[in-house]
Amino acid sequence: MSVNKIEHIGIAVKDLSVSIPLFEKLLGVKCYLVEEVAEQKVKTAFFKVGETKIELLEATADDSPVAKFIAKRGEGLHHIALDVDNIEENLSTLHKEGFQLIDEKPRKGAENFSIAFVHPKSVNGTLVELCSSK
Ligand code: CMX
């Protein structure tokens, strides 16, 4: 694996209209983007924090992965996104090294990034997203 940086940290929330002002106060910056990712059944809100970002995730359907997560564990840290240059190459490396992939091929995420998830069961309970803007 070759990771450029932590691109963002994802936090699952029940209600963006409550959490956006909360995180604006916490971070001292304005949310710069609210975007729905229909395929993932989430609405996202982004904040820039130095070299990285915080992404808030609100479910848009009862069967959204974020709705399932909140029902089971409550609001909180949901995933860490790693910025890489070549997702397919890194997915192949991770697969060979025994990690369980959720996405064998990249899909479209927020901000027009290509994204792919690695299952939390194979990363000590941490959901990891690989993402690339290329
Ligand atoms: N972190 C840690 N563990 C998690 C988890 C998370 N975020 N989400 C689920 N799990 C755990 C569950 O608690 C469950 O554990 P147990 O077996 O001990 O009960 C296990 O993983 C399986 O849970 P599941 O809901 O049945 O999971 P699936 O295998 O069906 O789904 C998953 C896989 C976790 C990747 C999916 O639910 C998910 O979260 N996908 C990502 C959606 C997302 O964040 N999209 C954002 C896109 C926006 C962008 O960044 O561009």
PDB file of C-alpha atoms and ligand atoms in Angstrom:
ATOM      1  CA  MET A   1       0.000   0.000   0.000  1.00  0.00           C
ATOM      2  CA  SER A   2       1.084   3.529  -0.683  1.00  0.00           C
ATOM      3  CA  VAL A   3      -0.988   6.129   1.217  1.00  0.00           C
ATOM      4  CA  ASN A   4      -0.645   9.862   0.519  1.00  0.00           C
ATOM      5  CA  LYS A   5      -2.589  11.086   3.561  1.00  0.00           C
ATOM      6  CA  ILE A   6      -5.755  10.629   5.578  1.00  0.00           C
ATOM      7  CA  GLU A   7      -8.206  12.209   3.140  1.00  0.00           C
ATOM      8  CA  HIS A   8     -11.087  12.392   5.611  1.00  0.00           C
ATOM      9  CA  ILE A   9     -12.600  10.943   8.748  1.00  0.00           C
ATOM     10  CA  GLY A  10     -16.269   9.937   8.475  1.00  0.00           C
ATOM     11  CA  ILE A  11     -18.662  10.468  11.380  1.00  0.00           C
ATOM     12  CA  ALA A  12     -22.187   9.022  11.367  1.00  0.00           C
ATOM     13  CA  VAL A  13     -24.842  11.459  12.587  1.00  0.00           C
ATOM     14  CA  LYS A  14     -28.617  11.346  12.889  1.00  0.00           C
ATOM     15  CA  ASP A  15     -29.360  14.841  11.646  1.00  0.00           C
ATOM     16  CA  LEU A  16     -27.069  17.068   9.578  1.00  0.00           C
ATOM     17  CA  SER A  17     -29.123  20.156  10.431  1.00  0.00           C
ATOM     18  CA  VAL A  18     -28.075  19.667  14.065  1.00  0.00           C
ATOM     19  CA  SER A  19     -24.535  18.385  13.491  1.00  0.00           C
ATOM     20  CA  ILE A  20     -23.360  20.891  10.849  1.00  0.00           C
ATOM     21  CA  PRO A  21     -23.630  23.897  13.208  1.00  0.00           C
ATOM     22  CA  LEU A  22     -22.139  21.803  16.024  1.00  0.00           C
ATOM     23  CA  PHE A  23     -19.039  20.916  13.949  1.00  0.00           C
ATOM     24  CA  GLU A  24     -18.775  24.476  12.622  1.00  0.00           C
ATOM     25  CA  LYS A  25     -18.469  25.620  16.226  1.00  0.00           C
ATOM     26  CA  LEU A  26     -16.067  22.818  17.128  1.00  0.00           C
ATOM     27  CA  LEU A  27     -13.742  23.285  14.144  1.00  0.00           C
ATOM     28  CA  GLY A  28     -14.073  27.032  13.610  1.00  0.00           C
ATOM     29  CA  VAL A  29     -14.695  26.578   9.872  1.00  0.00           C
ATOM     30  CA  LYS A  30     -17.848  26.556   7.757  1.00  0.00           C
ATOM     31  CA  CYS A  31     -19.142  23.427   6.078  1.00  0.00           C
ATOM     32  CA  TYR A  32     -18.090  23.871   2.416  1.00  0.00           C
ATOM     33  CA  LEU A  33     -20.198  21.161   0.781  1.00  0.00           C
ATOM     34  CA  VAL A  34     -23.375  19.158   1.390  1.00  0.00           C
ATOM     35  CA  GLU A  35     -23.778  16.363  -1.133  1.00  0.00           C
ATOM     36  CA  GLU A  36     -26.050  13.351  -1.416  1.00  0.00           C
ATOM     37  CA  VAL A  37     -24.430  10.098  -2.564  1.00  0.00           C
ATOM     38  CA  ALA A  38     -27.548   8.248  -3.740  1.00  0.00           C
ATOM     39  CA  GLU A  39     -25.799   4.953  -4.419  1.00  0.00           C
ATOM     40  CA  GLN A  40     -24.580   4.813  -0.791  1.00  0.00           C
ATOM     41  CA  LYS A  41     -27.904   6.133   0.610  1.00  0.00           C
ATOM     42  CA  VAL A  42     -26.193   8.938   2.520  1.00  0.00           C
ATOM     43  CA  LYS A  43     -26.099  12.718   2.615  1.00  0.00           C
ATOM     44  CA  THR A  44     -22.632  14.058   3.385  1.00  0.00           C
ATOM     45  CA  ALA A  45     -21.310  17.352   4.761  1.00  0.00           C
ATOM     46  CA  PHE A  46     -17.634  18.339   4.538  1.00  0.00           C
ATOM     47  CA  PHE A  47     -15.284  20.537   6.580  1.00  0.00           C
ATOM     48  CA  LYS A  48     -11.648  21.275   5.726  1.00  0.00           C
ATOM     49  CA  VAL A  49      -9.270  20.832   8.642  1.00  0.00           C
ATOM     50  CA  GLY A  50      -5.707  21.541   7.510  1.00  0.00           C
ATOM     51  CA  GLU A  51      -4.590  18.791   5.115  1.00  0.00           C
ATOM     52  CA  THR A  52      -7.572  16.587   5.873  1.00  0.00           C
ATOM     53  CA  LYS A  53     -11.350  16.756   6.151  1.00  0.00           C
ATOM     54  CA  ILE A  54     -14.190  15.722   8.403  1.00  0.00           C
ATOM     55  CA  GLU A  55     -17.177  14.150   6.618  1.00  0.00           C
ATOM     56  CA  LEU A  56     -20.518  13.925   8.419  1.00  0.00           C
ATOM     57  CA  LEU A  57     -22.837  11.189   7.132  1.00  0.00           C
ATOM     58  CA  GLU A  58     -26.621  11.157   7.523  1.00  0.00           C
ATOM     59  CA  ALA A  59     -28.672   8.183   6.275  1.00  0.00           C
ATOM     60  CA  THR A  60     -31.233   8.879   3.543  1.00  0.00           C
ATOM     61  CA  ALA A  61     -33.086   5.553   3.900  1.00  0.00           C
ATOM     62  CA  ASP A  62     -33.844   3.047   6.652  1.00  0.00           C
ATOM     63  CA  ASP A  63     -31.693   0.421   4.910  1.00  0.00           C
ATOM     64  CA  SER A  64     -28.721   2.775   4.505  1.00  0.00           C
ATOM     65  CA  PRO A  65     -25.454   1.383   5.971  1.00  0.00           C
ATOM     66  CA  VAL A  66     -25.290   4.533   8.097  1.00  0.00           C
ATOM     67  CA  ALA A  67     -28.821   3.957   9.476  1.00  0.00           C
ATOM     68  CA  LYS A  68     -27.825   0.367  10.351  1.00  0.00           C
ATOM     69  CA  PHE A  69     -24.628   1.603  11.985  1.00  0.00           C
ATOM     70  CA  ILE A  70     -26.435   4.201  14.135  1.00  0.00           C
ATOM     71  CA  ALA A  71     -29.178   1.745  15.129  1.00  0.00           C
ATOM     72  CA  LYS A  72     -26.539  -0.690  16.347  1.00  0.00           C
ATOM     73  CA  ARG A  73     -23.806   1.553  17.754  1.00  0.00           C
ATOM     74  CA  GLY A  74     -25.196   5.091  17.953  1.00  0.00           C
ATOM     75  CA  GLU A  75     -23.677   8.185  16.369  1.00  0.00           C
ATOM     76  CA  GLY A  76     -19.894   8.427  16.116  1.00  0.00           C
ATOM     77  CA  LEU A  77     -16.714   7.605  14.203  1.00  0.00           C
ATOM     78  CA  HIS A  78     -17.678   5.609  11.125  1.00  0.00           C
ATOM     79  CA  HIS A  79     -14.664   5.304   8.818  1.00  0.00           C
ATOM     80  CA  ILE A  80     -11.179   6.516   7.925  1.00  0.00           C
ATOM     81  CA  ALA A  81     -10.532   7.399   4.282  1.00  0.00           C
ATOM     82  CA  LEU A  82      -7.017   6.980   2.882  1.00  0.00           C
ATOM     83  CA  ASP A  83      -5.978   8.957  -0.175  1.00  0.00           C
ATOM     84  CA  VAL A  84      -4.144   6.774  -2.716  1.00  0.00           C
ATOM     85  CA  ASP A  85      -3.051   7.327  -6.318  1.00  0.00           C
ATOM     86  CA  ASN A  86      -4.268   4.048  -7.777  1.00  0.00           C
ATOM     87  CA  ILE A  87      -7.221   2.393  -6.027  1.00  0.00           C
ATOM     88  CA  GLU A  88      -7.326  -0.746  -8.181  1.00  0.00           C
ATOM     89  CA  GLU A  89      -3.639  -1.483  -7.610  1.00  0.00           C
ATOM     90  CA  ASN A  90      -3.952  -0.904  -3.850  1.00  0.00           C
ATOM     91  CA  LEU A  91      -7.141  -3.035  -3.636  1.00  0.00           C
ATOM     92  CA  SER A  92      -5.300  -5.848  -5.353  1.00  0.00           C
ATOM     93  CA  THR A  93      -2.382  -5.541  -2.896  1.00  0.00           C
ATOM     94  CA  LEU A  94      -4.739  -5.530   0.098  1.00  0.00           C
ATOM     95  CA  HIS A  95      -6.619  -8.555  -1.256  1.00  0.00           C
ATOM     96  CA  LYS A  96      -3.352 -10.480  -1.681  1.00  0.00           C
ATOM     97  CA  GLU A  97      -2.380  -9.535   1.868  1.00  0.00           C
ATOM     98  CA  GLY A  98      -5.598 -11.071   3.226  1.00  0.00           C
ATOM     99  CA  PHE A  99      -7.814  -8.038   3.797  1.00  0.00           C
ATOM    100  CA  GLN A 100     -11.524  -8.523   3.110  1.00  0.00           C
ATOM    101  CA  LEU A 101     -12.681  -6.132   0.399  1.00  0.00           C
ATOM    102  CA  ILE A 102     -16.225  -4.789   0.291  1.00  0.00           C
ATOM    103  CA  ASP A 103     -15.708  -3.285  -3.149  1.00  0.00           C
ATOM    104  CA  GLU A 104     -13.582  -5.198  -5.627  1.00  0.00           C
ATOM    105  CA  LYS A 105     -13.731  -2.217  -7.967  1.00  0.00           C
ATOM    106  CA  PRO A 106     -13.919   1.503  -7.197  1.00  0.00           C
ATOM    107  CA  ARG A 107     -17.265   3.300  -7.270  1.00  0.00           C
ATOM    108  CA  LYS A 108     -18.228   6.933  -7.329  1.00  0.00           C
ATOM    109  CA  GLY A 109     -18.250   8.729  -3.946  1.00  0.00           C
ATOM    110  CA  ALA A 110     -18.764  12.297  -2.775  1.00  0.00           C
ATOM    111  CA  GLU A 111     -16.768  15.117  -4.429  1.00  0.00           C
ATOM    112  CA  ASN A 112     -16.420  12.979  -7.556  1.00  0.00           C
ATOM    113  CA  PHE A 113     -13.841  10.756  -5.855  1.00  0.00           C
ATOM    114  CA  SER A 114     -13.433   7.090  -6.709  1.00  0.00           C
ATOM    115  CA  ILE A 115     -13.921   5.085  -3.519  1.00  0.00           C
ATOM    116  CA  ALA A 116     -13.730   1.489  -2.273  1.00  0.00           C
ATOM    117  CA  PHE A 117     -14.231   0.047   1.206  1.00  0.00           C
ATOM    118  CA  VAL A 118     -12.297  -2.574   3.184  1.00  0.00           C
ATOM    119  CA  HIS A 119     -14.398  -4.547   5.684  1.00  0.00           C
ATOM    120  CA  PRO A 120     -14.000  -3.538   9.352  1.00  0.00           C
ATOM    121  CA  LYS A 121     -13.841  -7.223  10.337  1.00  0.00           C
ATOM    122  CA  SER A 122     -10.403  -7.438   8.691  1.00  0.00           C
ATOM    123  CA  VAL A 123      -9.048  -4.133  10.110  1.00  0.00           C
ATOM    124  CA  ASN A 124      -9.513  -4.455  13.883  1.00  0.00           C
ATOM    125  CA  GLY A 125     -13.091  -3.155  13.720  1.00  0.00           C
ATOM    126  CA  THR A 126     -12.230  -0.075  11.637  1.00  0.00           C
ATOM    127  CA  LEU A 127     -14.026   0.611   8.367  1.00  0.00           C
ATOM    128  CA  VAL A 128     -11.410   1.851   5.865  1.00  0.00           C
ATOM    129  CA  GLU A 129     -12.161   3.665   2.612  1.00  0.00           C
ATOM    130  CA  LEU A 130      -9.593   4.031  -0.150  1.00  0.00           C
ATOM    131  CA  CYS A 131     -10.207   7.117  -2.227  1.00  0.00           C
ATOM    132  CA  SER A 132      -8.673   8.879  -5.174  1.00  0.00           C
ATOM    133  CA  SER A 133      -9.509  12.074  -7.004  1.00  0.00           C
ATOM    134  CA  LYS A 134      -7.695  10.823 -10.124  1.00  0.00           C
TER     135      LYS A 134
HETATM  136  N1  CMX B   1     -17.168   0.529  11.633  1.00  0.00           N
HETATM  137  C1  CMX B   1     -16.909  -0.607  12.337  1.00  0.00           C
HETATM  138  N2  CMX B   1     -17.673  -1.720  12.271  1.00  0.00           N
HETATM  139  C2  CMX B   1     -18.758  -1.667  11.481  1.00  0.00           C
HETATM  140  C3  CMX B   1     -19.102  -0.520  10.724  1.00  0.00           C
HETATM  141  C4  CMX B   1     -18.245   0.602  10.828  1.00  0.00           C
HETATM  142  N3  CMX B   1     -18.489   1.712  10.145  1.00  0.00           N
HETATM  143  N4  CMX B   1     -20.231  -0.751  10.036  1.00  0.00           N
HETATM  144  C5  CMX B   1     -20.606  -2.008  10.341  1.00  0.00           C
HETATM  145  N5  CMX B   1     -19.713  -2.563  11.201  1.00  0.00           N
HETATM  146  C6  CMX B   1     -19.753  -3.911  11.781  1.00  0.00           C
HETATM  147  C7  CMX B   1     -21.146  -4.234  12.306  1.00  0.00           C
HETATM  148  O1  CMX B   1     -21.297  -3.782  13.619  1.00  0.00           O
HETATM  149  C8  CMX B   1     -21.177  -5.730  12.187  1.00  0.00           C
HETATM  150  O2  CMX B   1     -20.504  -6.303  13.279  1.00  0.00           O
HETATM  151  P1  CMX B   1     -21.028  -7.669  13.977  1.00  0.00           P
HETATM  152  O3  CMX B   1     -20.933  -8.723  12.918  1.00  0.00           O
HETATM  153  O4  CMX B   1     -20.088  -7.854  15.106  1.00  0.00           O
HETATM  154  O5  CMX B   1     -22.438  -7.420  14.384  1.00  0.00           O
HETATM  155  C9  CMX B   1     -20.360  -6.018  10.942  1.00  0.00           C
HETATM  156  O6  CMX B   1     -19.530  -4.845  10.745  1.00  0.00           O
HETATM  157  C10 CMX B   1     -21.210  -6.233   9.718  1.00  0.00           C
HETATM  158  O7  CMX B   1     -22.159  -5.165   9.692  1.00  0.00           O
HETATM  159  P2  CMX B   1     -23.221  -4.999   8.542  1.00  0.00           P
HETATM  160  O8  CMX B   1     -23.977  -3.720   8.724  1.00  0.00           O
HETATM  161  O9  CMX B   1     -24.003  -6.266   8.444  1.00  0.00           O
HETATM  162  O10 CMX B   1     -22.211  -4.788   7.390  1.00  0.00           O
HETATM  163  P3  CMX B   1     -22.221  -5.237   5.896  1.00  0.00           P
HETATM  164  O11 CMX B   1     -21.189  -6.302   5.782  1.00  0.00           O
HETATM  165  O12 CMX B   1     -23.577  -5.424   5.325  1.00  0.00           O
HETATM  166  O13 CMX B   1     -21.768  -3.815   5.270  1.00  0.00           O
HETATM  167  C11 CMX B   1     -20.175  -2.000   5.515  1.00  0.00           C
HETATM  168  C12 CMX B   1     -20.465  -3.427   5.085  1.00  0.00           C
HETATM  169  C13 CMX B   1     -19.849  -1.942   6.964  1.00  0.00           C
HETATM  170  C14 CMX B   1     -18.961  -1.606   4.741  1.00  0.00           C
HETATM  171  C15 CMX B   1     -21.328  -1.022   5.115  1.00  0.00           C
HETATM  172  O14 CMX B   1     -22.361  -1.171   6.008  1.00  0.00           O
HETATM  173  C16 CMX B   1     -20.847   0.439   5.090  1.00  0.00           C
HETATM  174  O15 CMX B   1     -20.764   1.108   6.086  1.00  0.00           O
HETATM  175  N6  CMX B   1     -20.534   0.935   3.855  1.00  0.00           N
HETATM  176  C17 CMX B   1     -19.998   2.274   3.671  1.00  0.00           C
HETATM  177  C18 CMX B   1     -21.048   3.312   3.444  1.00  0.00           C
HETATM  178  C19 CMX B   1     -20.472   4.705   3.496  1.00  0.00           C
HETATM  179  O16 CMX B   1     -19.908   5.150   4.482  1.00  0.00           O
HETATM  180  N7  CMX B   1     -20.568   5.442   2.418  1.00  0.00           N
HETATM  181  C20 CMX B   1     -20.052   6.812   2.383  1.00  0.00           C
HETATM  182  C21 CMX B   1     -19.752   7.251   1.004  1.00  0.00           C
HETATM  183  C22 CMX B   1     -19.484   8.731   0.978  1.00  0.00           C
HETATM  184  C23 CMX B   1     -18.050   9.046   0.638  1.00  0.00           C
HETATM  185  O17 CMX B   1     -17.170   9.007   1.550  1.00  0.00           O
HETATM  186  O18 CMX B   1     -17.789   9.395  -0.525  1.00  0.00           O
END
